[in-house]
Amino acid sequence: TRTGDRSEFRMEATQNWIYSSLAANFPGRVLEPLLITLLPGHTRVEPYSHPGEEFGFVVEGTLTVLVEDKEFDLGPGDTIHLSSPVPHNWENRTDKPVKAILVNTPKIF
């Protein structure tokens, strides 16, 4: 996909997240690559779980990742790869936006 062809969108449950799909649309696609921006102060208290896997690469800012009872502060260039059935969540506890590339299975959109 080309930069100018992407559109940003938000979901009602995650209004402080701005999504941009990086995926091509073809039959049988499994991966869901997204460029996400977490606006400052985005926090969700409860970890959640779902089927699949997630991989995250922080582009800018500090992303706090909650995995079960552990917390990880990730900076630019840091990555995380986890099994999505493990309770987890993502937060931006800073006063600046966080940009990250997230790749999920199964596809969401």
mmCIF file with all atom_site columns, C-alpha atoms in Angstrom:
data_model
loop_
_atom_site.group_PDB
_atom_site.id
_atom_site.type_symbol
_atom_site.label_atom_id
_atom_site.label_alt_id
_atom_site.label_comp_id
_atom_site.label_asym_id
_atom_site.label_entity_id
_atom_site.label_seq_id
_atom_site.pdbx_PDB_ins_code
_atom_site.Cartn_x
_atom_site.Cartn_y
_atom_site.Cartn_z
_atom_site.occupancy
_atom_site.B_iso_or_equiv
_atom_site.pdbx_formal_charge
_atom_site.auth_seq_id
_atom_site.auth_comp_id
_atom_site.auth_asym_id
_atom_site.auth_atom_id
_atom_site.pdbx_PDB_model_num
ATOM 1   C CA . THR A 1 1   ? 0.000   0.000   0.000  1.00 0.00 ? 1   THR A CA 1
ATOM 2   C CA . ARG A 1 2   ? 1.131   3.535   -0.642 1.00 0.00 ? 2   ARG A CA 1
ATOM 3   C CA . THR A 1 3   ? 1.168   6.170   2.078  1.00 0.00 ? 3   THR A CA 1
ATOM 4   C CA . GLY A 1 4   ? -1.288  8.431   0.263  1.00 0.00 ? 4   GLY A CA 1
ATOM 5   C CA . ASP A 1 5   ? -3.776  5.586   -0.255 1.00 0.00 ? 5   ASP A CA 1
ATOM 6   C CA . ARG A 1 6   ? -4.196  4.850   3.475  1.00 0.00 ? 6   ARG A CA 1
ATOM 7   C CA . SER A 1 7   ? -6.995  6.287   5.540  1.00 0.00 ? 7   SER A CA 1
ATOM 8   C CA . GLU A 1 8   ? -7.126  6.652   9.288  1.00 0.00 ? 8   GLU A CA 1
ATOM 9   C CA . PHE A 1 9   ? -10.008 5.379   11.376 1.00 0.00 ? 9   PHE A CA 1
ATOM 10  C CA . ARG A 1 10  ? -11.046 4.922   14.992 1.00 0.00 ? 10  ARG A CA 1
ATOM 11  C CA . MET A 1 11  ? -13.171 2.371   16.780 1.00 0.00 ? 11  MET A CA 1
ATOM 12  C CA . GLU A 1 12  ? -15.771 3.312   19.376 1.00 0.00 ? 12  GLU A CA 1
ATOM 13  C CA . ALA A 1 13  ? -14.143 1.182   22.103 1.00 0.00 ? 13  ALA A CA 1
ATOM 14  C CA . THR A 1 14  ? -10.698 2.743   21.562 1.00 0.00 ? 14  THR A CA 1
ATOM 15  C CA . GLN A 1 15  ? -11.316 6.409   20.741 1.00 0.00 ? 15  GLN A CA 1
ATOM 16  C CA . ASN A 1 16  ? -7.779  7.399   21.781 1.00 0.00 ? 16  ASN A CA 1
ATOM 17  C CA . TRP A 1 17  ? -6.309  5.051   19.177 1.00 0.00 ? 17  TRP A CA 1
ATOM 18  C CA . ILE A 1 18  ? -5.918  6.114   15.550 1.00 0.00 ? 18  ILE A CA 1
ATOM 19  C CA . TYR A 1 19  ? -5.594  3.148   13.161 1.00 0.00 ? 19  TYR A CA 1
ATOM 20  C CA . SER A 1 20  ? -4.221  2.970   9.631  1.00 0.00 ? 20  SER A CA 1
ATOM 21  C CA . SER A 1 21  ? -4.261  -0.390  7.851  1.00 0.00 ? 21  SER A CA 1
ATOM 22  C CA . LEU A 1 22  ? -1.011  -1.453  6.192  1.00 0.00 ? 22  LEU A CA 1
ATOM 23  C CA . ALA A 1 23  ? -2.579  -4.553  4.628  1.00 0.00 ? 23  ALA A CA 1
ATOM 24  C CA . ALA A 1 24  ? -3.344  -5.483  1.075  1.00 0.00 ? 24  ALA A CA 1
ATOM 25  C CA . ASN A 1 25  ? -6.815  -6.919  0.633  1.00 0.00 ? 25  ASN A CA 1
ATOM 26  C CA . PHE A 1 26  ? -6.721  -10.386 -0.894 1.00 0.00 ? 26  PHE A CA 1
ATOM 27  C CA . PRO A 1 27  ? -8.618  -13.645 -0.282 1.00 0.00 ? 27  PRO A CA 1
ATOM 28  C CA . GLY A 1 28  ? -7.290  -15.749 2.595  1.00 0.00 ? 28  GLY A CA 1
ATOM 29  C CA . ARG A 1 29  ? -5.363  -12.929 4.271  1.00 0.00 ? 29  ARG A CA 1
ATOM 30  C CA . VAL A 1 30  ? -4.489  -13.866 7.870  1.00 0.00 ? 30  VAL A CA 1
ATOM 31  C CA . LEU A 1 31  ? -2.282  -11.014 9.116  1.00 0.00 ? 31  LEU A CA 1
ATOM 32  C CA . GLU A 1 32  ? -3.599  -7.618  10.235 1.00 0.00 ? 32  GLU A CA 1
ATOM 33  C CA . PRO A 1 33  ? -0.735  -5.103  10.023 1.00 0.00 ? 33  PRO A CA 1
ATOM 34  C CA . LEU A 1 34  ? -1.667  -1.694  11.431 1.00 0.00 ? 34  LEU A CA 1
ATOM 35  C CA . LEU A 1 35  ? 0.062   1.599   12.070 1.00 0.00 ? 35  LEU A CA 1
ATOM 36  C CA . ILE A 1 36  ? -1.445  2.855   15.311 1.00 0.00 ? 36  ILE A CA 1
ATOM 37  C CA . THR A 1 37  ? -1.171  6.132   17.143 1.00 0.00 ? 37  THR A CA 1
ATOM 38  C CA . LEU A 1 38  ? -2.044  6.113   20.840 1.00 0.00 ? 38  LEU A CA 1
ATOM 39  C CA . LEU A 1 39  ? -2.894  9.616   21.930 1.00 0.00 ? 39  LEU A CA 1
ATOM 40  C CA . PRO A 1 40  ? -1.424  10.978  25.179 1.00 0.00 ? 40  PRO A CA 1
ATOM 41  C CA . GLY A 1 41  ? -2.909  9.631   28.361 1.00 0.00 ? 41  GLY A CA 1
ATOM 42  C CA . HIS A 1 42  ? -4.512  6.558   26.753 1.00 0.00 ? 42  HIS A CA 1
ATOM 43  C CA . THR A 1 43  ? -5.006  3.954   29.455 1.00 0.00 ? 43  THR A CA 1
ATOM 44  C CA . ARG A 1 44  ? -7.270  0.945   29.776 1.00 0.00 ? 44  ARG A CA 1
ATOM 45  C CA . VAL A 1 45  ? -7.335  -0.579  33.214 1.00 0.00 ? 45  VAL A CA 1
ATOM 46  C CA . GLU A 1 46  ? -8.371  -4.131  32.424 1.00 0.00 ? 46  GLU A CA 1
ATOM 47  C CA . PRO A 1 47  ? -6.165  -6.540  30.461 1.00 0.00 ? 47  PRO A CA 1
ATOM 48  C CA . TYR A 1 48  ? -8.020  -8.507  27.801 1.00 0.00 ? 48  TYR A CA 1
ATOM 49  C CA . SER A 1 49  ? -7.393  -11.630 25.757 1.00 0.00 ? 49  SER A CA 1
ATOM 50  C CA . HIS A 1 50  ? -8.473  -12.968 22.386 1.00 0.00 ? 50  HIS A CA 1
ATOM 51  C CA . PRO A 1 51  ? -7.395  -15.635 19.877 1.00 0.00 ? 51  PRO A CA 1
ATOM 52  C CA . GLY A 1 52  ? -4.200  -15.280 17.839 1.00 0.00 ? 52  GLY A CA 1
ATOM 53  C CA . GLU A 1 53  ? -0.829  -13.564 18.155 1.00 0.00 ? 53  GLU A CA 1
ATOM 54  C CA . GLU A 1 54  ? 0.357   -9.960  18.288 1.00 0.00 ? 54  GLU A CA 1
ATOM 55  C CA . PHE A 1 55  ? 3.635   -8.379  17.299 1.00 0.00 ? 55  PHE A CA 1
ATOM 56  C CA . GLY A 1 56  ? 4.406   -4.744  18.051 1.00 0.00 ? 56  GLY A CA 1
ATOM 57  C CA . PHE A 1 57  ? 7.235   -2.436  16.920 1.00 0.00 ? 57  PHE A CA 1
ATOM 58  C CA . VAL A 1 58  ? 7.458   1.002   18.536 1.00 0.00 ? 58  VAL A CA 1
ATOM 59  C CA . VAL A 1 59  ? 8.187   3.741   15.999 1.00 0.00 ? 59  VAL A CA 1
ATOM 60  C CA . GLU A 1 60  ? 8.095   6.738   18.354 1.00 0.00 ? 60  GLU A CA 1
ATOM 61  C CA . GLY A 1 61  ? 7.240   7.477   21.974 1.00 0.00 ? 61  GLY A CA 1
ATOM 62  C CA . THR A 1 62  ? 7.007   5.183   24.994 1.00 0.00 ? 62  THR A CA 1
ATOM 63  C CA . LEU A 1 63  ? 4.463   2.366   24.876 1.00 0.00 ? 63  LEU A CA 1
ATOM 64  C CA . THR A 1 64  ? 3.598   0.639   28.139 1.00 0.00 ? 64  THR A CA 1
ATOM 65  C CA . VAL A 1 65  ? 2.593   -2.977  27.559 1.00 0.00 ? 65  VAL A CA 1
ATOM 66  C CA . LEU A 1 66  ? 0.802   -4.906  30.271 1.00 0.00 ? 66  LEU A CA 1
ATOM 67  C CA . VAL A 1 67  ? 1.162   -8.704  30.061 1.00 0.00 ? 67  VAL A CA 1
ATOM 68  C CA . GLU A 1 68  ? -0.553  -10.578 32.870 1.00 0.00 ? 68  GLU A CA 1
ATOM 69  C CA . ASP A 1 69  ? 0.919   -8.980  36.022 1.00 0.00 ? 69  ASP A CA 1
ATOM 70  C CA . LYS A 1 70  ? 4.035   -7.500  34.343 1.00 0.00 ? 70  LYS A CA 1
ATOM 71  C CA . GLU A 1 71  ? 4.614   -4.100  32.729 1.00 0.00 ? 71  GLU A CA 1
ATOM 72  C CA . PHE A 1 72  ? 7.085   -3.262  29.973 1.00 0.00 ? 72  PHE A CA 1
ATOM 73  C CA . ASP A 1 73  ? 7.959   0.267   28.815 1.00 0.00 ? 73  ASP A CA 1
ATOM 74  C CA . LEU A 1 74  ? 9.000   0.041   25.164 1.00 0.00 ? 74  LEU A CA 1
ATOM 75  C CA . GLY A 1 75  ? 10.777  2.806   23.267 1.00 0.00 ? 75  GLY A CA 1
ATOM 76  C CA . PRO A 1 76  ? 11.557  3.402   19.591 1.00 0.00 ? 76  PRO A CA 1
ATOM 77  C CA . GLY A 1 77  ? 12.930  0.239   17.980 1.00 0.00 ? 77  GLY A CA 1
ATOM 78  C CA . ASP A 1 78  ? 11.702  -2.051  20.786 1.00 0.00 ? 78  ASP A CA 1
ATOM 79  C CA . THR A 1 79  ? 9.411   -4.956  19.935 1.00 0.00 ? 79  THR A CA 1
ATOM 80  C CA . ILE A 1 80  ? 7.026   -7.321  21.658 1.00 0.00 ? 80  ILE A CA 1
ATOM 81  C CA . HIS A 1 81  ? 5.552   -10.601 20.415 1.00 0.00 ? 81  HIS A CA 1
ATOM 82  C CA . LEU A 1 82  ? 2.900   -12.367 22.457 1.00 0.00 ? 82  LEU A CA 1
ATOM 83  C CA . SER A 1 83  ? 0.211   -14.988 22.399 1.00 0.00 ? 83  SER A CA 1
ATOM 84  C CA . SER A 1 84  ? -3.068  -13.034 22.427 1.00 0.00 ? 84  SER A CA 1
ATOM 85  C CA . PRO A 1 85  ? -4.927  -15.436 24.783 1.00 0.00 ? 85  PRO A CA 1
ATOM 86  C CA . VAL A 1 86  ? -2.522  -14.210 27.513 1.00 0.00 ? 86  VAL A CA 1
ATOM 87  C CA . PRO A 1 87  ? -4.202  -11.207 29.229 1.00 0.00 ? 87  PRO A CA 1
ATOM 88  C CA . HIS A 1 88  ? -2.589  -8.007  27.929 1.00 0.00 ? 88  HIS A CA 1
ATOM 89  C CA . ASN A 1 89  ? -3.139  -4.347  27.170 1.00 0.00 ? 89  ASN A CA 1
ATOM 90  C CA . TRP A 1 90  ? -1.353  -1.298  25.712 1.00 0.00 ? 90  TRP A CA 1
ATOM 91  C CA . GLU A 1 91  ? -1.105  2.155   27.287 1.00 0.00 ? 91  GLU A CA 1
ATOM 92  C CA . ASN A 1 92  ? 0.342   5.577   26.594 1.00 0.00 ? 92  ASN A CA 1
ATOM 93  C CA . ARG A 1 93  ? 1.037   7.128   29.986 1.00 0.00 ? 93  ARG A CA 1
ATOM 94  C CA . THR A 1 94  ? 2.997   10.032  28.521 1.00 0.00 ? 94  THR A CA 1
ATOM 95  C CA . ASP A 1 95  ? 2.074   13.498  27.258 1.00 0.00 ? 95  ASP A CA 1
ATOM 96  C CA . LYS A 1 96  ? 3.162   12.701  23.676 1.00 0.00 ? 96  LYS A CA 1
ATOM 97  C CA . PRO A 1 97  ? 1.633   10.414  21.019 1.00 0.00 ? 97  PRO A CA 1
ATOM 98  C CA . VAL A 1 98  ? 2.992   6.902   20.609 1.00 0.00 ? 98  VAL A CA 1
ATOM 99  C CA . LYS A 1 99  ? 3.286   5.394   17.119 1.00 0.00 ? 99  LYS A CA 1
ATOM 100 C CA . ALA A 1 100 ? 3.677   1.667   16.674 1.00 0.00 ? 100 ALA A CA 1
ATOM 101 C CA . ILE A 1 101 ? 3.252   -0.992  14.047 1.00 0.00 ? 101 ILE A CA 1
ATOM 102 C CA . LEU A 1 102 ? 1.069   -3.830  15.298 1.00 0.00 ? 102 LEU A CA 1
ATOM 103 C CA . VAL A 1 103 ? 0.573   -7.075  13.433 1.00 0.00 ? 103 VAL A CA 1
ATOM 104 C CA . ASN A 1 104 ? -2.258  -9.307  14.655 1.00 0.00 ? 104 ASN A CA 1
ATOM 105 C CA . THR A 1 105 ? -3.712  -12.661 13.781 1.00 0.00 ? 105 THR A CA 1
ATOM 106 C CA . PRO A 1 106 ? -6.432  -13.292 13.000 1.00 0.00 ? 106 PRO A CA 1
ATOM 107 C CA . LYS A 1 107 ? -7.309  -10.254 10.919 1.00 0.00 ? 107 LYS A CA 1
ATOM 108 C CA . ILE A 1 108 ? -9.749  -7.801  12.470 1.00 0.00 ? 108 ILE A CA 1
ATOM 109 C CA . PHE A 1 109 ? -10.779 -5.516  9.593  1.00 0.00 ? 109 PHE A CA 1
#
